[in-house]
Structures are given as C-alpha cells and as structure tokens.
mmCIF file of C-alpha atoms and ligand atoms in Angstrom:
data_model
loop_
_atom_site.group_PDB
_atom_site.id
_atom_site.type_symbol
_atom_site.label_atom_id
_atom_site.label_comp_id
_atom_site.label_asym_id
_atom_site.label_seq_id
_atom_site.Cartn_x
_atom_site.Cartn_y
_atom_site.Cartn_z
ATOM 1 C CA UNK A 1 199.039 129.726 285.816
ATOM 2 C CA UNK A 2 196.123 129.102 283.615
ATOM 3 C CA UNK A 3 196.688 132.153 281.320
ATOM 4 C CA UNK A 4 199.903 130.279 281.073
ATOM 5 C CA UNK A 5 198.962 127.156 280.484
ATOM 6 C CA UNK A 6 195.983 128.341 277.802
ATOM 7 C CA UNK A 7 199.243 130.500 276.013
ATOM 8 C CA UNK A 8 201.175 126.973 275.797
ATOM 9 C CA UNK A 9 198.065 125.278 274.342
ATOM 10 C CA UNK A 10 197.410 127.663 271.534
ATOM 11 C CA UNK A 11 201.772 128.131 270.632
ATOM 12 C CA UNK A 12 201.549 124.215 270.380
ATOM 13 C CA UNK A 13 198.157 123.965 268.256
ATOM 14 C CA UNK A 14 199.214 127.299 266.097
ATOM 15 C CA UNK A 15 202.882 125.421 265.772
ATOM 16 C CA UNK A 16 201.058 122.514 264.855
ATOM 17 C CA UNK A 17 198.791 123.495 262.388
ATOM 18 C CA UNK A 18 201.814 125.192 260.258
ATOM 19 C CA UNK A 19 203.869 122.043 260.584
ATOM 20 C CA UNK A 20 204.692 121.203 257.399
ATOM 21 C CA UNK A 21 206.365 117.500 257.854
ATOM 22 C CA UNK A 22 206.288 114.318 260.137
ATOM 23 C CA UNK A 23 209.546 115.367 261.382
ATOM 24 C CA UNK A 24 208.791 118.685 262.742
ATOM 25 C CA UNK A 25 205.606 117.555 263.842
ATOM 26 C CA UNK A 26 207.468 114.974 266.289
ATOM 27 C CA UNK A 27 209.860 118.057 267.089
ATOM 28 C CA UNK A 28 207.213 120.245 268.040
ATOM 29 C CA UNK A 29 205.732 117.272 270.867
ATOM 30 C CA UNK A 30 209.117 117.010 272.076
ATOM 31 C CA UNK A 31 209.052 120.937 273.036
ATOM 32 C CA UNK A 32 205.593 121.043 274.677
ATOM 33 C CA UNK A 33 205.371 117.635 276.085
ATOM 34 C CA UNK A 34 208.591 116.088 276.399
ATOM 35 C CA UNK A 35 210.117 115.323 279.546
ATOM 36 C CA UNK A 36 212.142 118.329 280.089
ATOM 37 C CA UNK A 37 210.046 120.972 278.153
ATOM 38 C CA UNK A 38 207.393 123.183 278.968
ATOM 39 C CA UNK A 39 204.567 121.236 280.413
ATOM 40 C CA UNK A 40 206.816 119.335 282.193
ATOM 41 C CA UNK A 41 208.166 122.766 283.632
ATOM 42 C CA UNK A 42 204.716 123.957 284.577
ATOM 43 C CA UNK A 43 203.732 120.596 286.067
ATOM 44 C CA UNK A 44 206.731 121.105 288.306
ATOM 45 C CA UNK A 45 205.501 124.728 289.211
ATOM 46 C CA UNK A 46 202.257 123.117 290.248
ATOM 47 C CA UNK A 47 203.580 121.926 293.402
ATOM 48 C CA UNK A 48 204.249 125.938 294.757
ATOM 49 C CA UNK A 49 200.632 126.675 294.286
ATOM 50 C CA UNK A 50 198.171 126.826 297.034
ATOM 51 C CA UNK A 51 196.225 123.971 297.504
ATOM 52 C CA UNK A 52 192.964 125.114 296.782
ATOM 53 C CA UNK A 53 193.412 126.098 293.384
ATOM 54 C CA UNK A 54 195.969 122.913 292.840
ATOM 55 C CA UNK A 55 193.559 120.553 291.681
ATOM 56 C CA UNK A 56 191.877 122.894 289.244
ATOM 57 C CA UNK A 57 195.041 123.717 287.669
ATOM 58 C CA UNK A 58 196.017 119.601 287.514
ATOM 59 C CA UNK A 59 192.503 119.527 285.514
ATOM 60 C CA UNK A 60 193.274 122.374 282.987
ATOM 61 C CA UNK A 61 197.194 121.262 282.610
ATOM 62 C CA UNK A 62 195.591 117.696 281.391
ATOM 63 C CA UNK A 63 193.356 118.773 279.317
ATOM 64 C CA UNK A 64 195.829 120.815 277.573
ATOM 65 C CA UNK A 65 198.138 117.823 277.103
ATOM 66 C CA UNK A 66 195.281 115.376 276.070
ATOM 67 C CA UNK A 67 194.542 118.102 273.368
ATOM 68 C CA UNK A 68 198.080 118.907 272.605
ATOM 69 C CA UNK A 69 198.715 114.812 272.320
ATOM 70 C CA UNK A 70 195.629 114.564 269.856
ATOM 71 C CA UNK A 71 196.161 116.922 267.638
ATOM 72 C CA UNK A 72 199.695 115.416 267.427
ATOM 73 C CA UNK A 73 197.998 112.022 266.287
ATOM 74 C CA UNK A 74 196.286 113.046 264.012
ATOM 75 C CA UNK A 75 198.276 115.399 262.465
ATOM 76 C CA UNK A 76 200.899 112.289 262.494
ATOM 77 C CA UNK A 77 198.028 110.271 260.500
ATOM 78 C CA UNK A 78 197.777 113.034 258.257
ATOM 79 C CA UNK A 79 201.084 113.069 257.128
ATOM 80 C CA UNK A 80 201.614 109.526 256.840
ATOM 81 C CA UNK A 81 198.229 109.134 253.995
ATOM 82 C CA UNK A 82 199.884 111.965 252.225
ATOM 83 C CA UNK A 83 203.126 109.850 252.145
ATOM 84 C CA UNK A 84 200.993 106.785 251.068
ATOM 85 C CA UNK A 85 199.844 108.709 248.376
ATOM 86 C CA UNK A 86 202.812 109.831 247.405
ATOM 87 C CA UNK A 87 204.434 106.652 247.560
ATOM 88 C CA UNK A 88 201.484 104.807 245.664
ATOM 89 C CA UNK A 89 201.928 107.361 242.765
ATOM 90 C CA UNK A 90 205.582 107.144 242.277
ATOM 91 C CA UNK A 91 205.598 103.571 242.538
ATOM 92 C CA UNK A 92 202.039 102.905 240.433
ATOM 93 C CA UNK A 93 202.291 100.431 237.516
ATOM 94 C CA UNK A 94 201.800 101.351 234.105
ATOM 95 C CA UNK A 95 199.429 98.285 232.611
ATOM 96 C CA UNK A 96 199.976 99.711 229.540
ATOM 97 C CA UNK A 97 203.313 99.469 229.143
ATOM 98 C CA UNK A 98 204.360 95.896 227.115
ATOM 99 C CA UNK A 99 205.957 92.752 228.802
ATOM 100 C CA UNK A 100 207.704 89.566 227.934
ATOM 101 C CA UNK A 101 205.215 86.697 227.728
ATOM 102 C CA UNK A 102 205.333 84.164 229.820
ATOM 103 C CA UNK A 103 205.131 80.539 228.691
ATOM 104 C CA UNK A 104 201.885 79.251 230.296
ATOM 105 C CA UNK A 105 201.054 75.068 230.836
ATOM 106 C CA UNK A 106 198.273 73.924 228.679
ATOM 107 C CA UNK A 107 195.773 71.217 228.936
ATOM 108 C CA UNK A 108 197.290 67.620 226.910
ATOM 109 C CA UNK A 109 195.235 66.695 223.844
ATOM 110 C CA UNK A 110 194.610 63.460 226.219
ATOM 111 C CA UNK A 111 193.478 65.398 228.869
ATOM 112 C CA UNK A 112 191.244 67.959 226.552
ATOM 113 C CA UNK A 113 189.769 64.612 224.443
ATOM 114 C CA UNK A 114 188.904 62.864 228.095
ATOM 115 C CA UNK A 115 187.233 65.724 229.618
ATOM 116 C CA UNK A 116 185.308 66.955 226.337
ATOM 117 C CA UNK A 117 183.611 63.116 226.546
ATOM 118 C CA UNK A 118 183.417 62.961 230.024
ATOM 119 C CA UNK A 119 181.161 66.642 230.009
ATOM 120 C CA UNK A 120 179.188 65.158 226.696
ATOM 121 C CA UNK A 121 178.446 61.736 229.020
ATOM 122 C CA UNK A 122 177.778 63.143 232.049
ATOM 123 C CA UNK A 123 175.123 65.878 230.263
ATOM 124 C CA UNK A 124 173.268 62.429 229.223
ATOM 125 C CA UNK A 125 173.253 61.409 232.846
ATOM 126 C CA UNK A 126 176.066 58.949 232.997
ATOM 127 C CA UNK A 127 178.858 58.784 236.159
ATOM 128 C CA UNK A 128 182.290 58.596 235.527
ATOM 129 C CA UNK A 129 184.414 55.649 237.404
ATOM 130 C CA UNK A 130 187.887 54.805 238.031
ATOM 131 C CA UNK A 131 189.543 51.376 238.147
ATOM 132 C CA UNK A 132 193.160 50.476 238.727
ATOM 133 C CA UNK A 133 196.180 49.640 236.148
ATOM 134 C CA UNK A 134 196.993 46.766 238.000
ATOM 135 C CA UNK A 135 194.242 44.029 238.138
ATOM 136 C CA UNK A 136 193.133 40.683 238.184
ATOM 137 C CA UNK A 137 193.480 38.643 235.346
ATOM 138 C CA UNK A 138 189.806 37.754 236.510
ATOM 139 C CA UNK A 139 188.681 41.152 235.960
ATOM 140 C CA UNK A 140 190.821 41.539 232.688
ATOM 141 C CA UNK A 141 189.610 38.377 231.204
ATOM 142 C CA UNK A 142 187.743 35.876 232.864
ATOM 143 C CA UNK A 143 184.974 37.712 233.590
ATOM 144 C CA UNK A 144 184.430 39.332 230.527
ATOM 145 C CA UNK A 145 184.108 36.238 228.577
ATOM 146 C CA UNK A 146 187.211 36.021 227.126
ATOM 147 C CA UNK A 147 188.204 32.591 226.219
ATOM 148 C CA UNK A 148 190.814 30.218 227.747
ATOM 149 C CA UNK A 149 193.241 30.215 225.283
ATOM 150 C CA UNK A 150 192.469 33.507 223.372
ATOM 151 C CA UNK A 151 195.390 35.295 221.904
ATOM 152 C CA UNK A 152 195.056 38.449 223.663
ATOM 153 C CA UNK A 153 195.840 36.694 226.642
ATOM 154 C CA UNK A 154 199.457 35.354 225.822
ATOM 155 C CA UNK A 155 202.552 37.222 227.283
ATOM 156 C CA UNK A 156 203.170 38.797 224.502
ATOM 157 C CA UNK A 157 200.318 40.862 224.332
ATOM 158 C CA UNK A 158 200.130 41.380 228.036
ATOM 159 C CA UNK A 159 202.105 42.616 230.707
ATOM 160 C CA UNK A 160 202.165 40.061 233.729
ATOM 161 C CA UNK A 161 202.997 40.301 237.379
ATOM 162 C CA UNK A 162 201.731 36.702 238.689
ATOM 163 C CA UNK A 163 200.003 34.762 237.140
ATOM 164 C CA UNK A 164 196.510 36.467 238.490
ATOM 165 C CA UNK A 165 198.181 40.107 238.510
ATOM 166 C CA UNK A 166 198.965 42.323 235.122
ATOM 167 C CA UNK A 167 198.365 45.458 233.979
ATOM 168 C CA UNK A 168 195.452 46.020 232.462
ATOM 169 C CA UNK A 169 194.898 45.720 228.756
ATOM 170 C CA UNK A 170 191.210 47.551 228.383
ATOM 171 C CA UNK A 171 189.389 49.623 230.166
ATOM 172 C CA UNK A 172 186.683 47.025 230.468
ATOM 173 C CA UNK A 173 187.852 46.310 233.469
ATOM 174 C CA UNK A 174 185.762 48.585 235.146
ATOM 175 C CA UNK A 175 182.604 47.105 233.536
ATOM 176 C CA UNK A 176 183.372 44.099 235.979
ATOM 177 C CA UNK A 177 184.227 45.987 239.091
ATOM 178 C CA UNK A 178 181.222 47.843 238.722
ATOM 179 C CA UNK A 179 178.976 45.431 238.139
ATOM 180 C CA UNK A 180 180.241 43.432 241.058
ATOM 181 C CA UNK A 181 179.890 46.880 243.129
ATOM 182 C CA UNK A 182 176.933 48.058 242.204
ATOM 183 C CA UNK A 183 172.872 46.956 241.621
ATOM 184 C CA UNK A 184 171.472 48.213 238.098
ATOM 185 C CA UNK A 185 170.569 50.698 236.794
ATOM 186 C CA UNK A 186 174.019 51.361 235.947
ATOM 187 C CA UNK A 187 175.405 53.681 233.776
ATOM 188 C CA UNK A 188 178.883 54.717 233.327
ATOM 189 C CA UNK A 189 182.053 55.592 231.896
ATOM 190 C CA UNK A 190 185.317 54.925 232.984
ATOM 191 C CA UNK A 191 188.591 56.720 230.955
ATOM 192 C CA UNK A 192 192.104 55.356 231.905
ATOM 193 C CA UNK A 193 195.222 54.203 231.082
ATOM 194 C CA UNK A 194 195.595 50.739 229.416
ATOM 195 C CA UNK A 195 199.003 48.203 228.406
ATOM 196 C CA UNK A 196 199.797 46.370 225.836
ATOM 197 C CA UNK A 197 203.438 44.692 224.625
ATOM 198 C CA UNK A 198 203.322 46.267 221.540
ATOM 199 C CA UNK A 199 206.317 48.094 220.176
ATOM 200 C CA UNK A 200 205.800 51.570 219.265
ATOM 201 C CA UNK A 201 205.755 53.476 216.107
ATOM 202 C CA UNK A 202 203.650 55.763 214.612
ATOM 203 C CA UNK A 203 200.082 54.010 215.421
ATOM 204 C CA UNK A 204 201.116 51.564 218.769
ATOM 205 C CA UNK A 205 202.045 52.740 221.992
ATOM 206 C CA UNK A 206 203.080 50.055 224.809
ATOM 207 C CA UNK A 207 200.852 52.638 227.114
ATOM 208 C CA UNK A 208 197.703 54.273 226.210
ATOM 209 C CA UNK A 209 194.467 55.440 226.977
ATOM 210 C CA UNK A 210 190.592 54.218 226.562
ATOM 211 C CA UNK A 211 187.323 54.931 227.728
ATOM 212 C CA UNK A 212 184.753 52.551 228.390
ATOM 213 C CA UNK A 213 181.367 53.044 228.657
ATOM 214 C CA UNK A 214 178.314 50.486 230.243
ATOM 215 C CA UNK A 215 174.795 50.695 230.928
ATOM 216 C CA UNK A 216 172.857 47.837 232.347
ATOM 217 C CA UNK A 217 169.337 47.870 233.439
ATOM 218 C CA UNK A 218 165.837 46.116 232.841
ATOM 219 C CA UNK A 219 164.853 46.507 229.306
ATOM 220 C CA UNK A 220 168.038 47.945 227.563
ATOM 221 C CA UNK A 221 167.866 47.338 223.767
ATOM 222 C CA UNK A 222 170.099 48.098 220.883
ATOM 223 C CA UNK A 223 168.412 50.893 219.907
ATOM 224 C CA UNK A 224 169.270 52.509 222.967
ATOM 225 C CA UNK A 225 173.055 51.215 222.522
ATOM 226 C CA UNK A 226 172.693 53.116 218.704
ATOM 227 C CA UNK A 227 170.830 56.519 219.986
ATOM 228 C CA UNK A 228 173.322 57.184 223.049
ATOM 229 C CA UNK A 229 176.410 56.321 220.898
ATOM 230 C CA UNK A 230 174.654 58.251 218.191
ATOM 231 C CA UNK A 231 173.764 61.296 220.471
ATOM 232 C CA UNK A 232 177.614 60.891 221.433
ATOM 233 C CA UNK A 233 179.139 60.957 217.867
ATOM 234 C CA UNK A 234 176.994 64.491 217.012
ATOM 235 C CA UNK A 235 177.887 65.936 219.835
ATOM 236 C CA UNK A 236 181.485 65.438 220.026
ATOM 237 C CA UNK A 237 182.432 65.366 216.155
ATOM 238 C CA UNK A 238 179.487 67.414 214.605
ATOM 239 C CA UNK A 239 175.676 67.373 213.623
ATOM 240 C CA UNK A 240 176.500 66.567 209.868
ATOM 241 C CA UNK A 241 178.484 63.458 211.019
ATOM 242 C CA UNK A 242 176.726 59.987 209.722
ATOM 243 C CA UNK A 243 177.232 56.974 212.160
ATOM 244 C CA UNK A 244 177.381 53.067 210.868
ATOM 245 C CA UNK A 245 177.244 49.999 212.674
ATOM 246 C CA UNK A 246 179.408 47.067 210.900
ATOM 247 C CA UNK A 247 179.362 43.833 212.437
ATOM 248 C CA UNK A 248 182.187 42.477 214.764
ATOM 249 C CA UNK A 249 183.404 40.284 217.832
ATOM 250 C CA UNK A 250 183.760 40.896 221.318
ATOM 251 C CA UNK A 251 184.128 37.921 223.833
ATOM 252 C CA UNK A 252 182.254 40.600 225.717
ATOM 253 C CA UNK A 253 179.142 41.410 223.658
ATOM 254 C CA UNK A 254 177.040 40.179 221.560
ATOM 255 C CA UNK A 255 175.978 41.187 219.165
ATOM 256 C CA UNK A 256 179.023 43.275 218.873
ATOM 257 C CA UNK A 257 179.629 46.101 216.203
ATOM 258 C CA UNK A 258 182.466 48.757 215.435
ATOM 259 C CA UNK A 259 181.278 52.165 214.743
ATOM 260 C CA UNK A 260 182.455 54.026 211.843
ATOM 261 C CA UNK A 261 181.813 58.073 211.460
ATOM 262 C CA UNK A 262 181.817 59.962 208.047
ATOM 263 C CA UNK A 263 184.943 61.541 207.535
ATOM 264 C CA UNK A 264 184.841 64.806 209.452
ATOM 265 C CA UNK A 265 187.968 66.225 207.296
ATOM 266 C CA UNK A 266 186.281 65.270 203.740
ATOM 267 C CA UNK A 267 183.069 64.747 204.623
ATOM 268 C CA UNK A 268 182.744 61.324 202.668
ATOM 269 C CA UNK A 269 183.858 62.115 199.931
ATOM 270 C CA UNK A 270 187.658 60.166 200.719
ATOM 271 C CA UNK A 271 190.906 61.710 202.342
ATOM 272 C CA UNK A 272 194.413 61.527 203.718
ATOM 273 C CA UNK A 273 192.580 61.092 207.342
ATOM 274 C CA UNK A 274 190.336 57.908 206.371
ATOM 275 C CA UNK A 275 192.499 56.590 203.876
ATOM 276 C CA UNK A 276 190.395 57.495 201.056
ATOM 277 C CA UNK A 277 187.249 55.595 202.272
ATOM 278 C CA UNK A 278 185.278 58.128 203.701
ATOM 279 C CA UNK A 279 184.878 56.206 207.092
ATOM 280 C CA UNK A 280 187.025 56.047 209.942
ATOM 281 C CA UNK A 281 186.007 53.733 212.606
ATOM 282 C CA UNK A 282 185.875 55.087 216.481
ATOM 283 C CA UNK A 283 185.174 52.521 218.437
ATOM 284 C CA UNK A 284 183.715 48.928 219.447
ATOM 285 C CA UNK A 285 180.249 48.512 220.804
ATOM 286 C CA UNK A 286 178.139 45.723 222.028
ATOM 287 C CA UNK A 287 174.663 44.297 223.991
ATOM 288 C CA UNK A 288 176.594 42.636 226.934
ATOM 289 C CA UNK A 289 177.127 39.337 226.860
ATOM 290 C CA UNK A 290 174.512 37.548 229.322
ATOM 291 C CA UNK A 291 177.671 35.404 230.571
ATOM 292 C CA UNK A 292 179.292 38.723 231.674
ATOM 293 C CA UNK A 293 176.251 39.743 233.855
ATOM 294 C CA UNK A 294 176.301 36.057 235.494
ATOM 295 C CA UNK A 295 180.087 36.412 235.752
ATOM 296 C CA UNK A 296 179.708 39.762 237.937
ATOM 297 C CA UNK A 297 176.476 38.662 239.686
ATOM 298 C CA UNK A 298 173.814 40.282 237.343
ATOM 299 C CA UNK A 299 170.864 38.145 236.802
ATOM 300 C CA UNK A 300 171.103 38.202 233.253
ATOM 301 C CA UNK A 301 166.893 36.984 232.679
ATOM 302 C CA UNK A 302 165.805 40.481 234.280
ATOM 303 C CA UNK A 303 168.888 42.722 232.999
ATOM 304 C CA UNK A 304 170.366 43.760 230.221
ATOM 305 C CA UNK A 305 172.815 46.294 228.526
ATOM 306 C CA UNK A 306 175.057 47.733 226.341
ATOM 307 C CA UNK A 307 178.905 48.698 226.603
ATOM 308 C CA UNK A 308 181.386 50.470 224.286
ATOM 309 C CA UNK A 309 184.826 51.297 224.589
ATOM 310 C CA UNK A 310 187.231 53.653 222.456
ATOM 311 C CA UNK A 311 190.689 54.810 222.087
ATOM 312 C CA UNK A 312 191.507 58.416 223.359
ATOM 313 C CA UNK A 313 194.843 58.477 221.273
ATOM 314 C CA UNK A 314 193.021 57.650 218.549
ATOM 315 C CA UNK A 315 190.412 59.799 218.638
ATOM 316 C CA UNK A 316 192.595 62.804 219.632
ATOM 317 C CA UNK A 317 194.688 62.186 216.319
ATOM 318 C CA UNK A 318 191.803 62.006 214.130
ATOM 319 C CA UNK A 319 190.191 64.707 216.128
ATOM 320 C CA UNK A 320 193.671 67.246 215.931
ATOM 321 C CA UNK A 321 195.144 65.426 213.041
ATOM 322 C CA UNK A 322 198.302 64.285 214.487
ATOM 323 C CA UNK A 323 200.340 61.629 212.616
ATOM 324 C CA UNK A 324 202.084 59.699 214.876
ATOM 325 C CA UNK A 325 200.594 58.689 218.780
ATOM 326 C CA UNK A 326 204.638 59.234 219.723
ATOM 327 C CA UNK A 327 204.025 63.139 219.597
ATOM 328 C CA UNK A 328 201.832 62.826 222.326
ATOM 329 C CA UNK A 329 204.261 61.344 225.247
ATOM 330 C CA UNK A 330 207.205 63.341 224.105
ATOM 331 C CA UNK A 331 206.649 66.757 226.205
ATOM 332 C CA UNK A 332 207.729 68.939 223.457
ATOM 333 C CA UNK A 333 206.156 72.148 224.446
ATOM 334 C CA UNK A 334 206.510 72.605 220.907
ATOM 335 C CA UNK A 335 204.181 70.183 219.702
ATOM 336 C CA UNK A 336 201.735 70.613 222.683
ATOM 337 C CA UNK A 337 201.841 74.551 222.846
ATOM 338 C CA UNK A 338 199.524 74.351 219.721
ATOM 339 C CA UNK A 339 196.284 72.394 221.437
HETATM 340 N N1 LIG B 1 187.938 46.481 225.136
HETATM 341 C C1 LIG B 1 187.892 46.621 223.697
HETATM 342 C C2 LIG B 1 189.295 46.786 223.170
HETATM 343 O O1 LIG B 1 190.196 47.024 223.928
HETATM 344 C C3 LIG B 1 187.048 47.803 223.282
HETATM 345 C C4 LIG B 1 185.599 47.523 223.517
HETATM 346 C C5 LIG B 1 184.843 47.005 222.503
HETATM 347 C C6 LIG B 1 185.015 47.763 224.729
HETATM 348 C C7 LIG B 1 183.506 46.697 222.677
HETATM 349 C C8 LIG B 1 183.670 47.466 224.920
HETATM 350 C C9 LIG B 1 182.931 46.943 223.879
HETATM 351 O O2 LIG B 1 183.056 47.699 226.081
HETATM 352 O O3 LIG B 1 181.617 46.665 224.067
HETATM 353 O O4 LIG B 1 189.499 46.700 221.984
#
C-alpha cells in the first residue's frame, strides 16, 4: 500500500513537472485527486487493511495529497504570471507612437492677472479678502465718504435692488467690511467682481473686475502708500518700469492720486498702447480719509492708512494687449487658447 501510494506521488509530481499548460495541469489533479480517481480508489482500499497499520497508511495517503495539492498551486500560479506576462506584452503601449491632441482648459487672463497680484501681495505680507456683489448702499457709499448727491450714486450708474441693496460698484466695499470686522493692523486685498450701468463697447463692460487694496495701522504715511505700490508696479510689470503720482479725487482718500507707469510696450518713448504719451495710468490711490475710519469704527487720531484700487480688465489688456474688454467674456477658445 505504501509502495503504492509513494508510485502515485511521484506519476503525479513527474506528470506535473512536464505539464506544459493551465489546462493540463487542472487535468492532471482531476486524475490523482478527483473524486473518482486514484487516491480516491486507494482511500477506499484503506478500509480492507488491518487495523494496525490503518492509521499509518491514513498518514502517508495525506501527505501525498497535501503534496500532490501543492505542487498543483503553485504550478497553477506559475502559469498564470507567465500568462500575465504574456498578456502585458501583447497588450503594452507604445508611448512613442503619435496621438491626436487633446484640447486642454486654460487659466482666463482674469483669472491669471488676479492670481499673479494676489502671489506679488501676499509675498509683501498682505491677506486676501472677499466681500459680496450684493451690498449695502452703506457699505458702497456712505461709509466711504461719498457724498449725498454724488453722481456715481444715481440709477444710472448703479444697479439697485431697494433702496439700501445694489450691486456693488467698487471693490471698496471690502475696505468697510473689514474695517468694521477687524482691529488694525490691517492689511489687505480684496479682488472681485464689480457693476456698473454702462453700455458696453470696446473699453466698458456692465460687469467687471477690481482689486482693492488697504492698510491701516498706527503711523502709516504716504511714503509707505508710494514704496508698496511702487514695490507692486516692479514686480508685476518690470524693474525698468518708472511710477508717477498725479493728483486726483476720491471721496475716499485724501490726498488721493492716480498712478501712471512708463509705457511697458515703448518704454516712454510714445505708442499705440498709451496713446502716444508714454504713460498709462493703473490705478487710483489714496491716505484714507479720517471720516472713513470714524465711519467703520477706527479711531482716526491713533490710525491711519492707505488704500488703492485697480481694474483687472484693464490691466490684463494693457498687460496682453487686447483691444476690446468684450474678448474677454465671449468664451472663444479661440481668443483664450492663446493666454
Ligand atoms: N474705487 C475706485 C474706483 O472704482 C478705485 C479706487 C481709487 C479705490 C482709490 C481706492 C482708492 O481704494 O484709494 O474707481
């Protein structure tokens, strides 16, 4: 019986080991260990023998099955890498081979302008804050010193809800919600949308963007106003680009300036881009007016600060030289596959 069974152990192994595929592999375990195959036939035998040498017999018979069974397994595993490998070869790609390019989405000259200030701004230690469209005519207005009857205010310059809702014409907004939020020091800018009723053509947009920019806190000067804006304008338009200060009025500041930069296109010297004067002016500036601080709850004999604001559209025209601010809400893959 256990020359027998030894004889059925090494035909299975020797079987095994020639077995060249997954198929006769699962042939060859249903000879030697399926249910009516040879094993099985011995195992039946088992019960004839005496019972003294019965349970050594059950021992050898299940080793020879455990080692049968394993070597099945693993041959099994065997196969199956090689088929993996096989498979993964056929079916490998060739990288090198061309394909069709895909359109991919790229960032909006708004959205490149915004964030290339916001990283210049925030590298001088300034946050960045949001404020709604919709606010109070307080916040739009009052509070930022804007006279009763100024003209900005009439409904034809602004959009109205109520007569305390609209949607907001500057980003100053956000100057007064901040200041009523938070002590000084403050310093922060704040890019969104803004509204106007204007009618649009090649330089007006009824919808557009700005960023405004305030810092308040004890001892804030002018100079400070002209080194941060200055710091600003190198960074963003170039180290060779000359800043001026000309005077102006905000209801918001004073004093109150607009910035010009040298031409970045002709340098000075007079272009298509600034009109032939060598200038182009990027924004309005200003110390804050001391009635704003009172207005938001900032004593205005210990504080005091300067604010800015500037027009993305603008900026991203100049900056890309695009002609008319209606190229930029039109979604012409065309036009914006080129930023
Ligand atoms: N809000 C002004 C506008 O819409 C821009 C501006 C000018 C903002 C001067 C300021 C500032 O904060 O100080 O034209």
């Amino acid at each position: 019986m256990k020359e027998r069974l030894e004889n059925l152990r090494k035909a299975a192994i020797d079987q095994l080991k020639e077995a060249g595929s997954l198929d006769r592999v699962e042939e060859i375990r249903i000879n030697f260990l399926g249910k009516k195959n040879e094993l099985a036939n011995l195992m039946k035998e088992m019960g004839k023998l005496p019972s003294d040498i019965r349970p050594e017999m059950g021992k050898v018979a299940n080793e020879v099955r455990t080692e049968i069974e394993n070597f099945i397994e693993n041959k099994k595993i065997e196969f199956k890498e090689i088929l993996l490998n096989e498979k993964l070869e056929k079916e490998s790609i060739d990288v090198t081979i061309p394909v069709d390019v895909r359109f991919v989405g790229k960032m909006h000259p708004i959205t490149l302008v915004i964030s290339e200030i916001e990283k210049i701004f925030m590298s001088m230690g300034f946050s960045i804050e949001e404020g709604p469209e919709v606010d109070t005519v307080a916040n739009n207005f009052d509070r930022l010193n804007a006279p009763k009857y100024h003209p900005s205010r009439e409904m034809s310059d602004t959009f109205y809800f109520t007569e305390d809702l609209l949607l907001r014409t500057q980003t100053s907004t956000v100057q007064a919600r901040t200041m009523m939020r938070d002590k000084p020091p403050i310093r922060m800018i704040s890019p969104g949308r803004c509204f106007r009723y204007d009618t649009p053509d090649a330089t007006h947009s009824p919808m557009f963007h700005q960023i405004e920019g305030l810092v308040v806190a004890e001892n804030i000067t002018l100079a400070n106003l002209k080194s941060t804006l200055e710091t600003f304008v190198s960074m963003f338009f170039g180290d060779d680009i000359k800043t001026k200060f000309r005077p102006h009025n905000f209801p918001f500041t004073e004093p109150s300036a607009e910035v010009d930069v040298t031409c970045f296109k002709c340098n000075g010297k007079g272009c298509s881009i600034c009109k032939g004067e060598g200038w182009i002016e990027i924004l309005g500036a200003g110390m804050v007016h001391p009635n704003v601080l009172e207005n938001c709850g900032i004593d205005s004999k210990k504080y005091t600060g300067f604010a800015f604001g500037m027009g993305v559209e603008r900026i991203a025209m100049l900056k890309y030289g695009i002609e008319d601010i209606r190229l930029l809400y039109e979604n012409d893959s065309r036009f914006l596959s080129q930023f």
